[in-house]
Amino acid sequence: MIFDCPSCKTQNRVPVARVTSRAHCGKCKTALTPPDRPLAIHSEAEFEELIREAQVPVVVDFWADWCGPCHAVAPELEALARTKAKDAIVAKVDTEALPNIAGRFGIRSIPTMILFREQREAKRVSGAMTAQAIASNLAL
């Protein structure tokens, strides 16, 4: 995963296994904090790496740009990512850009959020809801 250094703005590649631990910028050595916003997934390989290597639970939001409820839930996912930054990773998969991933998990309605624990689907919920409801329904 690529993270911008908060100090010098250098892009740093951080292995998924270290995303929630204290990684440091390769240039200025500033601590890179755990992600406090949803991570956009750009490829199947990136998705696979995230699910396989994450040391904490991963909440994946399956969404599409044309979906009104997906836009409504986006700020709630931002809030969830902020409150769970050290305990979970929130990621987003655009079902239009990555239809193979959506198909593999049988996504029939969006937004659908799936919780992955130890490389397996643990729970899923669909529909727009608050960050608190997402966390509660997924047992985060």
PDB file of C-alpha atoms in Angstrom:
ATOM      1  CA  MET A   1       0.000   0.000   0.000  1.00  0.00           C
ATOM      2  CA  ILE A   2       1.220   3.516  -0.789  1.00  0.00           C
ATOM      3  CA  PHE A   3       1.126   6.186   1.930  1.00  0.00           C
ATOM      4  CA  ASP A   4       2.131   9.833   1.754  1.00  0.00           C
ATOM      5  CA  CYS A   5       4.421  10.999   4.538  1.00  0.00           C
ATOM      6  CA  PRO A   6       2.613  13.642   6.631  1.00  0.00           C
ATOM      7  CA  SER A   7       5.869  15.564   6.974  1.00  0.00           C
ATOM      8  CA  CYS A   8       7.732  15.518   3.651  1.00  0.00           C
ATOM      9  CA  LYS A   9       4.903  14.190   1.392  1.00  0.00           C
ATOM     10  CA  THR A  10       7.143  11.415   0.007  1.00  0.00           C
ATOM     11  CA  GLN A  11       5.213   8.362  -1.129  1.00  0.00           C
ATOM     12  CA  ASN A  12       6.125   5.250   0.848  1.00  0.00           C
ATOM     13  CA  ARG A  13       5.233   1.652   0.057  1.00  0.00           C
ATOM     14  CA  VAL A  14       4.226  -0.033   3.286  1.00  0.00           C
ATOM     15  CA  PRO A  15       3.730  -3.791   3.358  1.00  0.00           C
ATOM     16  CA  VAL A  16       0.139  -4.617   4.310  1.00  0.00           C
ATOM     17  CA  ALA A  17       1.355  -6.579   7.330  1.00  0.00           C
ATOM     18  CA  ARG A  18       2.789  -3.309   8.745  1.00  0.00           C
ATOM     19  CA  VAL A  19      -0.064  -0.955   7.832  1.00  0.00           C
ATOM     20  CA  THR A  20      -1.382  -0.673  11.394  1.00  0.00           C
ATOM     21  CA  SER A  21       2.052  -0.753  13.070  1.00  0.00           C
ATOM     22  CA  ARG A  22       4.547   2.074  13.259  1.00  0.00           C
ATOM     23  CA  ALA A  23       6.206   2.252   9.857  1.00  0.00           C
ATOM     24  CA  HIS A  24       8.525   5.175   9.107  1.00  0.00           C
ATOM     25  CA  CYS A  25       9.093   7.349   6.061  1.00  0.00           C
ATOM     26  CA  GLY A  26      12.039   6.136   4.011  1.00  0.00           C
ATOM     27  CA  LYS A  27      13.196   9.711   3.397  1.00  0.00           C
ATOM     28  CA  CYS A  28      12.673  11.723   6.594  1.00  0.00           C
ATOM     29  CA  LYS A  29      11.983   8.886   9.104  1.00  0.00           C
ATOM     30  CA  THR A  30       8.695  10.434  10.303  1.00  0.00           C
ATOM     31  CA  ALA A  31       6.285   7.869  11.728  1.00  0.00           C
ATOM     32  CA  LEU A  32       3.572   6.855   9.262  1.00  0.00           C
ATOM     33  CA  THR A  33       0.333   6.537  11.162  1.00  0.00           C
ATOM     34  CA  PRO A  34      -2.218   3.769  10.489  1.00  0.00           C
ATOM     35  CA  PRO A  35      -4.695   4.663   7.728  1.00  0.00           C
ATOM     36  CA  ASP A  36      -7.504   6.842   9.069  1.00  0.00           C
ATOM     37  CA  ARG A  37      -9.421   6.863   5.784  1.00  0.00           C
ATOM     38  CA  PRO A  38     -10.693   4.133   3.492  1.00  0.00           C
ATOM     39  CA  LEU A  39      -8.032   2.691   1.197  1.00  0.00           C
ATOM     40  CA  ALA A  40      -8.972   2.549  -2.485  1.00  0.00           C
ATOM     41  CA  ILE A  41      -8.208  -0.843  -4.000  1.00  0.00           C
ATOM     42  CA  HIS A  42      -6.937  -0.518  -7.588  1.00  0.00           C
ATOM     43  CA  SER A  43      -6.307  -4.117  -8.635  1.00  0.00           C
ATOM     44  CA  GLU A  44      -7.119  -7.720  -7.855  1.00  0.00           C
ATOM     45  CA  ALA A  45      -3.520  -8.246  -6.753  1.00  0.00           C
ATOM     46  CA  GLU A  46      -3.779  -5.356  -4.293  1.00  0.00           C
ATOM     47  CA  PHE A  47      -7.047  -6.787  -2.925  1.00  0.00           C
ATOM     48  CA  GLU A  48      -5.506 -10.252  -2.540  1.00  0.00           C
ATOM     49  CA  GLU A  49      -2.460  -8.841  -0.761  1.00  0.00           C
ATOM     50  CA  LEU A  50      -4.626  -6.840   1.633  1.00  0.00           C
ATOM     51  CA  ILE A  51      -6.846  -9.789   2.603  1.00  0.00           C
ATOM     52  CA  ARG A  52      -3.909 -12.221   2.820  1.00  0.00           C
ATOM     53  CA  GLU A  53      -1.433 -10.035   4.732  1.00  0.00           C
ATOM     54  CA  ALA A  54      -3.548  -7.812   6.996  1.00  0.00           C
ATOM     55  CA  GLN A  55      -2.851  -8.333  10.673  1.00  0.00           C
ATOM     56  CA  VAL A  56      -6.186  -6.784  11.683  1.00  0.00           C
ATOM     57  CA  PRO A  57      -9.775  -7.214  10.430  1.00  0.00           C
ATOM     58  CA  VAL A  58     -10.513  -5.649   7.039  1.00  0.00           C
ATOM     59  CA  VAL A  59     -13.849  -4.034   6.148  1.00  0.00           C
ATOM     60  CA  VAL A  60     -14.305  -3.871   2.383  1.00  0.00           C
ATOM     61  CA  ASP A  61     -16.958  -1.553   0.948  1.00  0.00           C
ATOM     62  CA  PHE A  62     -18.191  -2.727  -2.446  1.00  0.00           C
ATOM     63  CA  TRP A  63     -19.560   0.360  -4.214  1.00  0.00           C
ATOM     64  CA  ALA A  64     -20.028   2.102  -7.581  1.00  0.00           C
ATOM     65  CA  ASP A  65     -19.868   5.764  -8.573  1.00  0.00           C
ATOM     66  CA  TRP A  66     -23.425   5.776  -9.992  1.00  0.00           C
ATOM     67  CA  CYS A  67     -24.905   4.490  -6.701  1.00  0.00           C
ATOM     68  CA  GLY A  68     -26.618   7.153  -4.558  1.00  0.00           C
ATOM     69  CA  PRO A  69     -26.634   5.092  -1.332  1.00  0.00           C
ATOM     70  CA  CYS A  70     -22.911   4.402  -1.872  1.00  0.00           C
ATOM     71  CA  HIS A  71     -22.259   8.151  -1.841  1.00  0.00           C
ATOM     72  CA  ALA A  72     -24.432   8.507   1.268  1.00  0.00           C
ATOM     73  CA  VAL A  73     -22.438   5.869   3.169  1.00  0.00           C
ATOM     74  CA  ALA A  74     -19.018   7.215   2.094  1.00  0.00           C
ATOM     75  CA  PRO A  75     -18.716   9.778   4.942  1.00  0.00           C
ATOM     76  CA  GLU A  76     -19.761   7.085   7.399  1.00  0.00           C
ATOM     77  CA  LEU A  77     -16.959   4.831   6.149  1.00  0.00           C
ATOM     78  CA  GLU A  78     -14.564   7.764   6.570  1.00  0.00           C
ATOM     79  CA  ALA A  79     -15.735   8.069  10.185  1.00  0.00           C
ATOM     80  CA  LEU A  80     -15.387   4.317  10.721  1.00  0.00           C
ATOM     81  CA  ALA A  81     -11.845   4.370   9.326  1.00  0.00           C
ATOM     82  CA  ARG A  82     -10.923   7.232  11.689  1.00  0.00           C
ATOM     83  CA  THR A  83     -12.330   5.562  14.798  1.00  0.00           C
ATOM     84  CA  LYS A  84     -10.940   2.090  14.012  1.00  0.00           C
ATOM     85  CA  ALA A  85      -7.573   3.138  12.521  1.00  0.00           C
ATOM     86  CA  LYS A  86      -5.470   0.993  14.860  1.00  0.00           C
ATOM     87  CA  ASP A  87      -7.904  -1.920  15.093  1.00  0.00           C
ATOM     88  CA  ALA A  88      -9.135  -2.438  11.516  1.00  0.00           C
ATOM     89  CA  ILE A  89      -8.550  -1.417   7.914  1.00  0.00           C
ATOM     90  CA  VAL A  90     -11.371   0.034   5.824  1.00  0.00           C
ATOM     91  CA  ALA A  91     -11.011  -0.454   2.065  1.00  0.00           C
ATOM     92  CA  LYS A  92     -13.157   0.342  -0.975  1.00  0.00           C
ATOM     93  CA  VAL A  93     -13.644  -1.794  -4.095  1.00  0.00           C
ATOM     94  CA  ASP A  94     -15.310  -0.124  -7.088  1.00  0.00           C
ATOM     95  CA  THR A  95     -17.496  -2.900  -8.530  1.00  0.00           C
ATOM     96  CA  GLU A  96     -17.399  -1.274 -11.978  1.00  0.00           C
ATOM     97  CA  ALA A  97     -13.599  -1.152 -12.068  1.00  0.00           C
ATOM     98  CA  LEU A  98     -13.058  -4.583 -10.446  1.00  0.00           C
ATOM     99  CA  PRO A  99     -16.062  -6.723 -11.440  1.00  0.00           C
ATOM    100  CA  ASN A 100     -14.186 -10.003 -10.935  1.00  0.00           C
ATOM    101  CA  ILE A 101     -13.797  -9.355  -7.215  1.00  0.00           C
ATOM    102  CA  ALA A 102     -17.456  -8.350  -6.891  1.00  0.00           C
ATOM    103  CA  GLY A 103     -18.499 -11.473  -8.794  1.00  0.00           C
ATOM    104  CA  ARG A 104     -16.330 -13.734  -6.688  1.00  0.00           C
ATOM    105  CA  PHE A 105     -18.087 -12.554  -3.540  1.00  0.00           C
ATOM    106  CA  GLY A 106     -21.564 -12.610  -5.089  1.00  0.00           C
ATOM    107  CA  ILE A 107     -22.197  -8.897  -4.680  1.00  0.00           C
ATOM    108  CA  ARG A 108     -25.812  -8.375  -5.786  1.00  0.00           C
ATOM    109  CA  SER A 109     -26.578  -5.035  -4.162  1.00  0.00           C
ATOM    110  CA  ILE A 110     -24.451  -2.079  -3.222  1.00  0.00           C
ATOM    111  CA  PRO A 111     -23.239  -0.753  -0.956  1.00  0.00           C
ATOM    112  CA  THR A 112     -22.237  -4.060   0.613  1.00  0.00           C
ATOM    113  CA  MET A 113     -19.624  -4.152   3.352  1.00  0.00           C
ATOM    114  CA  ILE A 114     -17.802  -7.410   4.051  1.00  0.00           C
ATOM    115  CA  LEU A 115     -15.681  -8.011   7.140  1.00  0.00           C
ATOM    116  CA  PHE A 116     -12.658 -10.253   6.566  1.00  0.00           C
ATOM    117  CA  ARG A 117     -10.897 -11.867   9.503  1.00  0.00           C
ATOM    118  CA  GLU A 118      -7.886 -14.133   8.998  1.00  0.00           C
ATOM    119  CA  GLN A 119      -8.340 -14.209   5.199  1.00  0.00           C
ATOM    120  CA  ARG A 120     -11.984 -15.304   5.363  1.00  0.00           C
ATOM    121  CA  GLU A 121     -15.309 -13.566   5.077  1.00  0.00           C
ATOM    122  CA  ALA A 122     -16.666 -13.252   8.620  1.00  0.00           C
ATOM    123  CA  LYS A 123     -19.802 -11.166   8.075  1.00  0.00           C
ATOM    124  CA  ARG A 124     -21.516  -8.895   5.556  1.00  0.00           C
ATOM    125  CA  VAL A 125     -24.135  -6.147   5.559  1.00  0.00           C
ATOM    126  CA  SER A 126     -25.782  -4.230   2.742  1.00  0.00           C
ATOM    127  CA  GLY A 127     -27.326  -0.800   2.504  1.00  0.00           C
ATOM    128  CA  ALA A 128     -26.514   2.709   3.627  1.00  0.00           C
ATOM    129  CA  MET A 129     -26.101   3.067   7.382  1.00  0.00           C
ATOM    130  CA  THR A 130     -24.182   5.028   9.970  1.00  0.00           C
ATOM    131  CA  ALA A 131     -20.621   4.219  10.999  1.00  0.00           C
ATOM    132  CA  GLN A 132     -21.932   3.028  14.357  1.00  0.00           C
ATOM    133  CA  ALA A 133     -24.435   0.698  12.673  1.00  0.00           C
ATOM    134  CA  ILE A 134     -21.745  -0.684  10.351  1.00  0.00           C
ATOM    135  CA  ALA A 135     -19.435  -1.379  13.289  1.00  0.00           C
ATOM    136  CA  SER A 136     -22.255  -2.927  15.309  1.00  0.00           C
ATOM    137  CA  ASN A 137     -23.578  -5.120  12.480  1.00  0.00           C
ATOM    138  CA  LEU A 138     -20.093  -6.327  11.591  1.00  0.00           C
ATOM    139  CA  ALA A 139     -19.179  -6.818  15.274  1.00  0.00           C
ATOM    140  CA  LEU A 140     -16.100  -4.548  15.076  1.00  0.00           C
TER     141      LEU A 140
END
